Amino acid sequence: METRDGGSRLPCSYVPLPDDAEATVVGHGRQTGPLFAALLLALATVLLAVVTLAGVRFVGLLPATGVVMPNQPATSTTSSSRGPESGVSEKTSGVPTEHGGMLGADATGSNAFPWSNAMLQWQRTGFHFQPEKNWMNDPNGPVYYKGCYHLFYQYNPDGAIWGNKIAWGHAVSRDLLRWRHLPVAMFPDQWYDINGAWSGSATVLPDGRIVMLYTGSINASMQVQCLAFPSDPSDPLLTNWTKYEGNPVLYPPPHVGEKDFRDPTTAWYDGSDGMWRTVIGSKDERHAGMALTYKTKNFIDFELIPGVLHRVPATGMWECIDLYPVGAAKGIDMTEAVAAASNSGGGEVLHVMKESSDDDRHDYYALGRYDAATNKWTPLDADVDVGIGLRYDWGKFYASKTFYDPAKKRRVLWGWVGETDSERADVAEGWASLQSIPRTVVLDTKTGSNLIQWPVVEVETLRTNSTNLGSITVDHGSVFPLSLHRATQLDIEASFRLDPLDVIAAKEADVGYNCSTSGGAAGRGALGPFGLLVLADARRHGGDTEQTAIYFYVARGLDGGLRTHFCHDESRSSRASDIVKRVVGNVVPVLDGEALSIRVLVDHSIVESFAQGGRSTVTSRVYPTEAIYANAGVYLFNNATGARVTATSLVVHEMDSSYNQAYMASL
């Protein structure tokens, strides 16, 4: 986090270490004798023992063979995967090793970057949600209850890597930004969830009670569905939870794999038969992803509704299914939407179906129509069906979950943003993973074919110093530095316009451009790339200096029309080699008369961008080694070969931290 008055650092989740300079100082003086050398060796041995007992880790001197955490199994150099053997998606970052595969808690040989304490300490975010320590993944059961927002999440209480004893972490907030950490809500302590209390959803009943359905993994690694509820419904913090004594309430149905049955959705009520419905993700024997619908009166006895709600060939296991109605200006409750459709005799409201693909760990969605009477969801366009078309986010974003916020009549989206560095670094700093900024979700009525995602309005309360930089024109092949007080916690709003004469002059077709394969921000064309360089070295630019590029690339098609790509280039975001660095993004719709606009949230090791008002979003995890603290800067850049670009508006807001609170039982 940022330093504050007097330069004192904010608390972090691991024990502060000696400054690197102090740890590497070599004394100069006269030569000492063997006795003094022996005394020094003994003193060093005692000091090392004390430090070890205290749990202090010398980050800059991490062994390349791995790190062993207390109460956590050792990780070996042969560890290449976490999750699939237990029946869930891959939980490692995907960092390649020298010998192929993926990095575990070690990065062997030349891949092992010597992270300093200052570098790792800087990576902890200021206004994104993360636990005080340890591993986190999927958001679970987000719900608004008695004036408070609750967020549960997959959590390893024993360390900073995924394990087979995943519990439910828990936090509470009044505004979705400033959180109080609460005790673990549920541990995997029963036979039906002994291998993990996995993802699930909250449902608020008409009388105000909450029920929680979640997936448990039993000893045989079978996935079953379980029920839990608050021990004290009058407690607005929902601190204690009770598991139903008759769990599990659902076993996998015939013809579904025992490890292919997980993540129940929030339930909705259908007045046609007076029963609740929930959807569970799965796949069939032909590797087609599918969604199954169950109905119940009491959340104890369930009946599988005949047929499949939806199925798409060759998309694999559908995790973390979501199904919800979407409107143009505000959120819609699923129960209300089903009732309205029943009363009107039809379904005018569109429904989003979303799945988290176990095959590639991306979140795909599609717009369609839900017919409750026939238990069928049908996409508006089969060419962009679930799992093969649109994505929530074109970067690092997975296992997302929405909930309906009755207080502000909106639908809010959370997404897990995992690490892309090595487990070795995660273990060293003592934590892993973030949640995205919570986003509102509405229908894009201008296109009618996609969603609009936007940071919840509460994010703007964290803005402090705002700098309006007005209109700036950047010539092709140029970079323009922005004068800012600090550049590691920012909310940037910008609009761009290509010189119209230059656009007309660019007549040659440019049909092969792709964010991921066309050279990133260094791949030059007549009309791009151009945009922002964030977390860029403020002392110098160009060459191999660290920078994360956020940019548009406009290409002319064979028909003479323009096609706009929106991308993140992480390839020069860090000098470290033991991290994943990609170029990600996709085509974004730009309608006639629209400016090219972006909003960028920079928060230390995460960058979230929203293009064209939220039609396209991209999230990156980045780990600079030099462009940190006061050395971080922001630049405008234009790497087009034949066009000038004007930032017609550019406002940069510095962002305060959310200062999450530790749990205190007396409060």
XYZ file of C-alpha atoms in Angstrom:
667
model
C 0.000 0.000 0.000
C 0.926 3.642 -0.177
C 2.971 5.205 2.575
C 1.240 7.800 4.725
C 2.283 10.509 7.185
C 5.901 10.235 8.162
C 6.488 7.528 5.567
C 5.300 4.747 7.886
C 3.969 1.747 6.009
C 0.479 0.460 6.546
C 0.153 -2.949 8.224
C 0.720 -5.922 5.956
C -0.193 -9.571 6.250
C 3.270 -10.896 6.932
C 6.076 -10.086 9.321
C 8.115 -7.078 8.112
C 11.620 -8.030 7.109
C 14.935 -6.177 7.361
C 15.599 -3.705 4.564
C 17.508 -5.297 1.716
C 20.338 -2.826 2.089
C 20.769 -3.798 5.719
C 20.617 -7.468 4.895
C 23.427 -7.229 2.333
C 25.873 -4.789 3.941
C 29.429 -6.096 4.038
C 31.615 -4.636 6.805
C 35.102 -3.227 6.206
C 37.749 -3.509 8.923
C 40.760 -5.395 10.057
C 40.904 -9.135 9.747
C 39.597 -11.005 12.792
C 40.888 -14.183 14.223
C 39.338 -17.679 14.142
C 37.821 -17.313 17.623
C 35.885 -14.180 16.659
C 34.746 -15.863 13.453
C 33.465 -18.813 15.470
C 31.591 -16.454 17.799
C 29.976 -14.774 14.794
C 28.954 -18.139 13.389
C 27.369 -19.173 16.692
C 25.539 -15.861 16.979
C 24.242 -16.223 13.442
C 22.985 -19.739 14.222
C 21.095 -18.549 17.315
C 19.642 -15.594 15.402
C 18.514 -17.855 12.582
C 16.777 -20.163 15.058
C 14.979 -17.264 16.728
C 13.895 -15.830 13.396
C 12.651 -19.220 12.263
C 10.566 -19.666 15.403
C 9.123 -16.198 14.924
C 8.026 -17.077 11.430
C 10.153 -14.434 9.691
C 11.141 -15.213 6.112
C 14.063 -13.587 4.322
C 12.348 -12.904 1.022
C 15.394 -11.860 -0.927
C 17.110 -15.123 -0.034
C 14.299 -17.590 -0.677
C 15.613 -21.070 -1.438
C 14.998 -22.207 -4.991
C 13.848 -25.614 -3.757
C 10.662 -24.420 -2.170
C 9.251 -23.049 1.074
C 7.515 -24.995 3.812
C 4.763 -23.185 5.690
C 3.608 -24.165 9.193
C 0.677 -26.649 9.161
C 1.059 -27.010 5.413
C 2.590 -29.826 3.369
C 5.915 -29.209 1.743
C 5.846 -28.399 -1.937
C 8.274 -30.181 -4.178
C 9.873 -29.277 -7.463
C 7.665 -31.850 -9.175
C 4.388 -30.169 -8.157
C 2.701 -29.080 -11.370
C -1.014 -28.904 -10.621
C -3.511 -28.221 -7.846
C -7.231 -28.846 -8.057
C -8.072 -31.191 -10.970
C -7.265 -34.401 -9.080
C -9.721 -33.298 -6.401
C -12.402 -32.545 -8.970
C -12.143 -28.767 -9.339
C -10.464 -26.395 -11.782
C -6.729 -25.746 -11.884
C -5.600 -23.468 -9.043
C -1.982 -22.802 -10.003
C -0.991 -19.696 -11.932
C 0.247 -21.479 -15.033
C 3.790 -20.102 -14.820
C 5.992 -22.393 -16.955
C 9.090 -23.952 -15.428
C 12.359 -24.732 -17.101
C 11.203 -28.323 -17.408
C 7.674 -27.559 -18.590
C 4.551 -27.807 -16.503
C 3.681 -25.158 -13.953
C 5.532 -23.643 -11.047
C 4.628 -24.888 -7.622
C 5.957 -23.204 -4.488
C 9.376 -23.252 -6.072
C 10.909 -21.622 -9.066
C 14.033 -23.511 -9.893
C 17.190 -22.332 -11.577
C 17.255 -19.052 -13.462
C 13.447 -18.703 -13.212
C 13.622 -17.874 -9.498
C 13.457 -14.084 -9.295
C 14.976 -12.688 -6.067
C 11.938 -10.775 -4.825
C 12.766 -8.256 -2.125
C 10.551 -7.499 0.832
C 9.833 -4.021 -0.553
C 8.647 -5.470 -3.866
C 6.330 -8.013 -2.243
C 5.006 -5.537 0.286
C 4.073 -3.132 -2.526
C 1.956 -5.790 -4.277
C -0.749 -5.789 -1.591
C -3.674 -3.723 -2.828
C -5.238 -0.644 -1.298
C -8.913 -0.849 -2.263
C -9.548 -4.364 -3.617
C -10.874 -7.042 -1.288
C -8.445 -9.651 -0.040
C -8.113 -11.618 3.218
C -5.703 -10.542 5.910
C -3.557 -13.534 4.944
C -3.567 -16.887 3.127
C -5.184 -18.237 -0.033
C -8.540 -17.129 -1.470
C -10.432 -18.103 -4.618
C -14.137 -18.107 -5.657
C -16.559 -15.524 -4.245
C -19.414 -17.387 -2.539
C -22.891 -16.478 -1.363
C -22.773 -12.678 -1.668
C -25.913 -11.319 -0.044
C -27.458 -8.175 1.454
C -28.826 -8.849 4.953
C -30.086 -6.474 7.657
C -28.292 -3.467 6.206
C -24.978 -5.235 5.546
C -23.314 -6.707 2.473
C -21.795 -10.112 3.110
C -19.070 -11.720 1.044
C -18.047 -15.323 1.597
C -15.142 -16.836 -0.308
C -13.127 -19.995 -0.761
C -10.327 -19.808 1.790
C -7.360 -21.876 2.979
C -6.860 -21.087 6.679
C -3.487 -22.848 6.683
C -1.501 -21.055 4.015
C -1.127 -19.123 0.778
C -1.700 -22.020 -1.643
C -4.862 -23.944 -2.528
C -5.407 -27.100 -0.465
C -7.932 -29.865 0.056
C -9.306 -28.350 3.270
C -10.926 -25.292 1.733
C -13.213 -23.388 4.113
C -15.547 -20.390 3.737
C -13.950 -17.059 4.610
C -16.317 -14.237 5.501
C -16.376 -10.437 5.565
C -19.058 -7.773 6.019
C -19.400 -4.219 4.701
C -21.818 -1.300 4.585
C -20.658 -0.103 1.155
C -18.979 -3.023 -0.705
C -15.573 -1.362 -0.252
C -14.706 -1.032 3.436
C -14.781 -4.499 4.934
C -14.585 -6.040 8.376
C -13.018 -9.488 8.351
C -15.071 -12.053 10.287
C -14.248 -15.531 11.574
C -14.327 -18.427 9.126
C -17.993 -19.194 8.460
C -17.687 -22.892 7.631
C -14.858 -25.389 7.955
C -14.751 -28.720 6.071
C -15.386 -30.687 9.252
C -18.096 -33.218 8.303
C -17.906 -36.420 6.294
C -19.827 -34.849 3.419
C -17.411 -31.891 3.017
C -14.237 -33.287 4.578
C -12.257 -32.716 1.367
C -13.526 -29.158 1.019
C -16.528 -26.905 1.586
C -16.697 -25.629 -1.970
C -18.635 -22.916 -3.745
C -22.291 -22.112 -3.253
C -24.928 -19.415 -3.075
C -27.210 -17.637 -0.611
C -30.977 -17.381 -0.973
C -33.097 -14.965 1.063
C -36.547 -16.362 1.800
C -39.708 -14.198 1.910
C -39.662 -14.162 5.728
C -36.077 -12.830 5.726
C -34.316 -16.072 6.600
C -31.201 -17.102 4.673
C -30.364 -20.555 3.385
C -26.994 -21.425 1.916
C -26.501 -24.234 -0.584
C -22.887 -25.280 -1.186
C -20.918 -28.148 -2.678
C -19.174 -30.582 -0.374
C -16.448 -33.026 -1.361
C -16.640 -36.322 0.517
C -13.883 -38.849 1.184
C -14.474 -40.620 -2.111
C -14.132 -37.245 -3.871
C -17.794 -37.343 -4.829
C -19.392 -33.902 -5.066
C -22.634 -33.450 -3.137
C -24.833 -30.472 -2.309
C -25.232 -29.359 1.276
C -27.418 -26.956 3.268
C -26.395 -24.455 5.938
C -28.150 -21.593 7.695
C -27.294 -18.875 10.244
C -27.152 -20.078 13.829
C -28.598 -16.753 14.979
C -30.766 -15.064 12.319
C -30.973 -11.917 14.472
C -27.205 -11.390 14.168
C -26.617 -8.905 11.311
C -23.013 -10.100 11.064
C -24.090 -13.723 10.478
C -21.027 -14.789 12.418
C -22.000 -18.394 13.160
C -23.418 -20.999 10.769
C -25.062 -24.379 11.301
C -24.923 -27.223 8.814
C -28.102 -29.206 8.289
C -27.907 -32.466 10.199
C -29.319 -34.410 7.243
C -26.656 -33.313 4.752
C -26.053 -33.945 1.953
C -29.342 -32.934 0.382
C -28.312 -33.829 -3.189
C -26.140 -36.505 -4.799
C -25.031 -36.549 -8.454
C -27.801 -37.898 -10.712
C -27.277 -40.925 -12.975
C -25.064 -40.375 -16.038
C -23.231 -37.482 -14.358
C -19.669 -37.944 -13.140
C -19.168 -37.943 -9.381
C -16.714 -35.042 -9.758
C -18.874 -33.133 -12.256
C -21.656 -31.793 -10.053
C -21.038 -28.525 -8.257
C -21.725 -24.882 -7.443
C -25.510 -24.411 -6.952
C -26.954 -21.019 -7.896
C -29.069 -18.667 -5.830
C -32.558 -20.156 -5.806
C -35.665 -18.413 -7.123
C -39.344 -19.012 -6.433
C -41.762 -20.162 -9.135
C -45.390 -19.519 -8.221
C -46.685 -21.924 -10.869
C -46.063 -24.864 -8.557
C -45.037 -23.118 -5.342
C -41.473 -24.447 -5.482
C -37.951 -23.035 -5.506
C -35.476 -23.714 -8.275
C -31.698 -23.848 -8.385
C -29.239 -24.679 -11.179
C -26.104 -26.814 -10.873
C -23.281 -27.034 -13.407
C -22.057 -30.277 -14.953
C -20.888 -31.956 -18.169
C -21.929 -35.102 -19.979
C -19.933 -38.106 -21.194
C -19.303 -36.337 -24.522
C -17.655 -33.354 -22.838
C -20.612 -31.046 -23.413
C -21.143 -28.459 -20.700
C -24.638 -28.418 -19.267
C -26.882 -26.898 -16.619
C -29.299 -28.983 -14.544
C -32.349 -27.536 -12.773
C -33.704 -28.817 -9.467
C -36.858 -27.820 -7.618
C -37.677 -27.969 -3.903
C -40.211 -26.756 -1.373
C -37.958 -26.844 1.690
C -34.314 -26.941 0.463
C -34.075 -30.468 1.883
C -36.000 -32.579 -0.615
C -35.044 -31.908 -4.243
C -36.369 -33.157 -7.555
C -34.445 -33.026 -10.827
C -36.586 -31.350 -13.497
C -36.588 -33.551 -16.626
C -34.399 -32.459 -19.488
C -31.424 -30.103 -19.477
C -31.780 -26.361 -18.970
C -29.035 -25.792 -21.538
C -26.187 -27.724 -23.125
C -23.346 -26.718 -25.445
C -21.108 -29.349 -27.089
C -17.348 -29.407 -26.515
C -17.350 -26.770 -23.757
C -16.460 -29.099 -20.890
C -17.366 -28.802 -17.229
C -19.459 -25.730 -16.357
C -18.437 -24.417 -12.957
C -20.057 -21.598 -10.981
C -23.205 -21.412 -13.132
C -25.216 -18.197 -12.936
C -28.660 -17.429 -14.367
C -30.314 -14.051 -13.883
C -32.551 -11.483 -15.605
C -30.986 -8.307 -16.909
C -32.524 -4.907 -17.542
C -31.439 -1.653 -19.106
C -31.033 0.602 -16.086
C -31.338 -1.432 -12.903
C -31.097 -4.934 -11.560
C -33.991 -7.380 -11.568
C -34.716 -10.032 -8.978
C -35.064 -13.493 -10.525
C -38.217 -14.382 -8.585
C -39.865 -11.110 -9.665
C -38.874 -11.704 -13.298
C -40.373 -15.224 -13.319
C -43.592 -13.935 -11.753
C -43.829 -11.076 -14.268
C -43.299 -13.457 -17.194
C -45.992 -15.770 -15.855
C -48.484 -12.932 -15.456
C -47.820 -11.463 -18.904
C -47.838 -14.789 -20.667
C -44.384 -14.300 -22.099
C -40.801 -13.411 -21.334
C -39.798 -9.945 -22.499
C -36.876 -9.759 -20.084
C -33.601 -11.244 -21.260
C -31.736 -13.694 -19.047
C -27.979 -14.072 -18.768
C -26.522 -17.551 -18.519
C -22.907 -17.665 -17.442
C -20.489 -20.522 -16.879
C -16.914 -20.708 -15.654
C -15.142 -23.028 -18.054
C -13.038 -25.688 -16.378
C -11.284 -26.245 -19.723
C -9.681 -22.804 -20.038
C -10.632 -20.994 -16.794
C -12.540 -18.139 -18.415
C -16.028 -16.881 -17.620
C -18.372 -17.015 -20.614
C -21.868 -15.592 -20.860
C -24.675 -15.290 -23.376
C -27.964 -13.441 -23.587
C -31.107 -15.467 -24.060
C -34.633 -16.225 -22.961
C -35.651 -18.435 -20.076
C -38.892 -20.394 -20.337
C -39.814 -21.608 -16.865
C -42.674 -23.778 -18.118
C -40.437 -25.887 -20.353
C -37.251 -25.539 -18.271
C -35.337 -24.225 -21.259
C -32.936 -21.342 -21.757
C -32.330 -20.395 -25.409
C -29.563 -18.042 -26.608
C -30.428 -15.050 -28.772
C -27.554 -15.979 -31.079
C -26.327 -19.569 -31.203
C -23.019 -18.408 -32.705
C -22.133 -16.745 -29.400
C -23.639 -19.360 -27.114
C -22.419 -20.022 -23.579
C -18.789 -21.145 -23.587
C -18.001 -20.149 -27.172
C -18.695 -16.426 -27.425
C -18.760 -13.478 -25.050
C -16.734 -13.276 -21.871
C -17.229 -11.181 -18.758
C -13.578 -10.203 -18.869
C -10.809 -10.836 -21.399
C -8.062 -10.993 -18.782
C -7.617 -12.685 -15.407
C -11.149 -13.162 -14.037
C -12.843 -16.415 -13.044
C -15.482 -18.194 -10.921
C -17.632 -15.074 -10.761
C -20.896 -14.692 -8.916
C -23.679 -12.088 -9.043
C -26.298 -11.166 -6.475
C -29.335 -8.908 -6.497
C -28.952 -5.906 -4.183
C -32.455 -4.975 -2.980
C -31.200 -1.830 -1.246
C -30.115 -0.162 -4.493
C -32.088 -2.233 -7.016
C -28.990 -3.403 -8.846
C -27.200 -6.596 -9.809
C -23.633 -6.780 -8.540
C -20.886 -8.994 -9.957
C -17.841 -10.354 -8.102
C -14.973 -12.245 -9.746
C -11.922 -14.091 -8.460
C -8.678 -12.564 -9.745
C -5.933 -15.083 -9.101
C -2.191 -14.652 -9.068
C -0.001 -15.000 -12.141
C 3.295 -15.139 -10.263
C 4.906 -18.224 -8.713
C 3.596 -19.987 -5.631
C 7.035 -19.453 -4.174
C 6.423 -15.696 -4.141
C 2.898 -16.126 -2.779
C 4.136 -18.245 0.111
C 6.820 -15.661 0.829
C 4.368 -12.785 1.145
C 1.768 -14.890 2.939
C -1.313 -14.287 0.755
C -2.694 -15.064 -2.672
C -5.553 -13.760 -4.837
C -7.909 -10.796 -4.961
C -11.546 -10.175 -5.689
C -12.333 -7.806 -8.519
C -13.910 -4.469 -7.807
C -17.640 -5.217 -7.458
C -19.364 -4.301 -10.734
C -22.925 -3.432 -11.622
C -24.353 -5.372 -14.567
C -26.994 -4.058 -16.983
C -28.016 -4.692 -20.581
C -26.348 -2.620 -23.291
C -29.481 -1.248 -24.938
C -27.478 0.455 -27.699
C -26.180 -2.822 -29.105
C -28.746 -5.184 -27.585
C -26.147 -7.937 -27.766
C -23.908 -7.569 -24.736
C -23.707 -6.523 -21.095
C -22.406 -3.318 -19.564
C -20.183 -3.773 -16.506
C -19.164 -0.801 -14.390
C -17.540 -0.330 -10.966
C -20.160 0.175 -8.247
C -20.741 3.868 -7.616
C -19.282 3.569 -4.107
C -15.807 3.312 -5.666
C -15.954 7.042 -6.379
C -15.986 7.780 -2.627
C -12.334 6.734 -2.517
C -11.256 9.448 -4.948
C -8.987 12.059 -3.367
C -6.833 14.333 -5.512
C -8.253 14.710 -9.019
C -6.248 16.103 -11.922
C -8.038 17.272 -15.085
C -5.403 17.221 -17.799
C -7.712 18.558 -20.494
C -7.035 17.853 -24.148
C -3.652 16.420 -25.189
C -2.619 15.534 -28.742
C 0.060 12.884 -29.171
C 1.844 12.527 -32.497
C 2.455 9.088 -33.950
C 5.417 7.294 -32.419
C 5.324 9.507 -29.296
C 4.960 9.212 -25.529
C 3.661 11.927 -23.201
C 4.337 11.739 -19.420
C 1.579 12.763 -16.998
C 2.506 14.837 -13.975
C 0.974 13.065 -10.971
C 1.634 13.018 -7.241
C 1.407 9.235 -7.037
C 0.528 6.539 -9.552
C -0.086 3.243 -7.758
C -3.732 3.764 -6.712
C -5.658 5.506 -9.482
C -9.033 5.824 -11.174
C -8.403 7.124 -14.713
C -11.107 8.327 -17.117
C -10.054 9.051 -20.701
C -11.553 9.564 -24.148
C -9.596 9.449 -27.406
C -10.133 10.636 -30.961
C -8.079 9.774 -34.019
C -7.423 12.626 -36.420
C -10.240 12.254 -38.994
C -7.943 13.094 -41.922
C -5.482 10.430 -40.830
C -8.291 7.887 -40.612
C -9.378 8.699 -44.160
C -5.790 8.435 -45.377
C -5.384 4.958 -43.860
C -6.961 3.065 -46.733
C -4.966 -0.162 -46.587
C -6.833 -3.116 -45.095
C -5.494 -4.457 -41.779
C -7.450 -7.663 -41.253
C -5.095 -9.896 -39.300
C -4.851 -7.994 -36.037
C -5.382 -9.933 -32.805
C -4.601 -8.629 -29.309
C -2.832 -11.824 -28.269
C -0.783 -12.557 -31.399
C 0.058 -9.255 -33.073
C 2.952 -7.942 -31.030
C 1.074 -6.105 -28.306
C 1.720 -2.404 -27.860
C 4.898 -2.741 -29.939
C 3.032 -4.043 -33.006
C 2.481 -0.907 -35.082
C -0.280 -0.182 -37.588
C -1.593 2.913 -39.316
C -4.270 3.529 -36.639
C -2.821 2.034 -33.495
C -1.944 1.080 -30.889
C -2.544 4.107 -28.633
C -3.667 4.620 -25.054
C -2.085 4.604 -21.601
C 1.031 3.178 -20.007
C 0.391 2.561 -16.299
C 2.741 1.321 -13.591
C 5.443 2.568 -15.928
C 8.870 3.663 -14.788
C 8.519 7.376 -14.008
C 12.262 7.960 -14.303
C 12.517 7.002 -17.959
C 10.485 5.484 -20.771
C 11.140 3.391 -23.834
C 13.472 0.488 -24.272
C 12.849 -2.350 -21.849
C 11.532 -0.250 -18.970
C 8.619 -1.666 -17.017
C 5.153 -0.657 -18.169
C 1.654 -2.077 -18.598
C 0.003 -0.860 -21.799
C -3.768 -0.318 -22.037
C -4.683 0.505 -25.584
C -6.952 0.634 -28.604
C -5.967 -0.642 -32.018
C -8.185 0.400 -34.924
C -7.997 -1.708 -38.084
C -9.650 -1.213 -41.449
C -11.455 -4.226 -42.864
C -11.692 -5.428 -46.442
C -15.073 -3.737 -46.688
C -13.527 -0.409 -45.687
C -15.143 -0.402 -42.235
C -13.251 0.091 -38.983
C -12.836 -2.575 -36.330
C -11.632 -1.582 -32.840
C -9.621 -3.825 -30.542
C -9.154 -3.131 -26.818
C -6.156 -4.785 -25.196
C -3.791 -5.048 -22.227
C -0.117 -5.737 -22.897
C 1.547 -7.276 -19.819
C 4.697 -8.397 -21.646
C 6.836 -5.580 -20.210
C 4.999 -5.224 -16.902
C 7.856 -6.731 -14.890
C 11.505 -7.677 -15.160
C 10.749 -10.892 -13.292
C 10.659 -14.010 -15.459
C 8.765 -16.351 -13.118
C 5.353 -14.794 -13.804
C 2.782 -15.083 -16.593
C 2.883 -12.089 -18.959
C 0.353 -12.006 -21.783
C -1.328 -9.691 -24.246
C -5.087 -10.009 -23.770
C -8.231 -8.355 -25.085
C -10.763 -8.532 -27.887
C -12.816 -6.506 -30.339
C -15.091 -3.936 -28.687
C -18.217 -2.542 -30.412
C -17.936 1.183 -31.216
C -21.074 2.803 -32.584
C -21.215 5.730 -34.995
C -20.402 9.002 -33.281
C -18.944 7.398 -30.154
C -15.553 8.455 -28.819
C -13.101 5.766 -27.781
C -13.363 5.775 -23.988
C -11.762 3.874 -21.133
C -11.843 3.819 -17.365
C -8.861 2.237 -15.635
C -8.524 1.237 -11.986
C -4.896 0.836 -10.921
C -4.322 -0.710 -7.496
C -0.750 -1.902 -7.086
C -0.649 -5.424 -8.565
C -4.038 -5.295 -10.310
C -5.236 -3.241 -13.279
C -8.935 -3.337 -14.273
C -10.076 -1.563 -17.431
C -13.550 -0.801 -18.782
C -13.827 0.199 -22.449
C -16.739 1.941 -24.166
C -18.671 2.463 -20.968
C -18.156 -1.132 -19.858
C -18.905 -3.089 -23.057
C -15.525 -4.744 -22.754
C -13.463 -5.327 -19.613
C -9.905 -6.554 -19.132
C -8.168 -7.397 -15.848
C -4.438 -7.933 -15.394
C -2.216 -8.947 -12.488
C 1.169 -7.278 -12.783
C 4.290 -7.452 -10.612
C 6.712 -4.620 -11.370
C 10.112 -4.700 -9.725
C 11.166 -1.089 -10.462
C 8.017 0.901 -11.346
C 6.759 0.813 -7.761
C 6.261 3.347 -4.953
C 7.457 6.796 -6.115
C 8.979 5.294 -9.272
C 5.562 4.427 -10.751
C 4.292 6.746 -13.467
C 1.616 7.092 -16.155
C 2.091 8.052 -19.812
C -0.061 8.656 -22.847
C 1.357 6.848 -25.857
C 0.681 6.644 -29.576
C 2.529 3.934 -31.445
C 0.540 4.268 -34.662
C 2.546 4.799 -37.833
C 0.250 7.270 -39.544
C -2.212 8.935 -37.179
C -2.260 11.567 -34.479
C -4.382 10.872 -31.417
C -6.013 13.384 -29.106
C -7.032 12.576 -25.572
C -10.123 14.779 -25.721
C -10.674 14.323 -21.992
C -8.356 12.945 -19.342
C -9.070 12.976 -15.620
C -6.896 11.108 -13.120
C -8.189 10.525 -9.598
C -5.827 9.369 -6.881
C -7.507 6.706 -4.761
C -7.515 6.317 -1.006
C -7.283 2.869 0.584
C -10.342 1.158 1.998
C -8.617 0.220 5.286
C -10.372 -3.051 6.016
C -10.776 -3.947 9.672
C -9.793 -7.041 11.590
C -12.497 -8.889 13.486
C -13.107 -7.917 17.111
C -15.646 -10.032 18.946
C -16.726 -7.147 21.183
C -17.908 -5.023 18.243
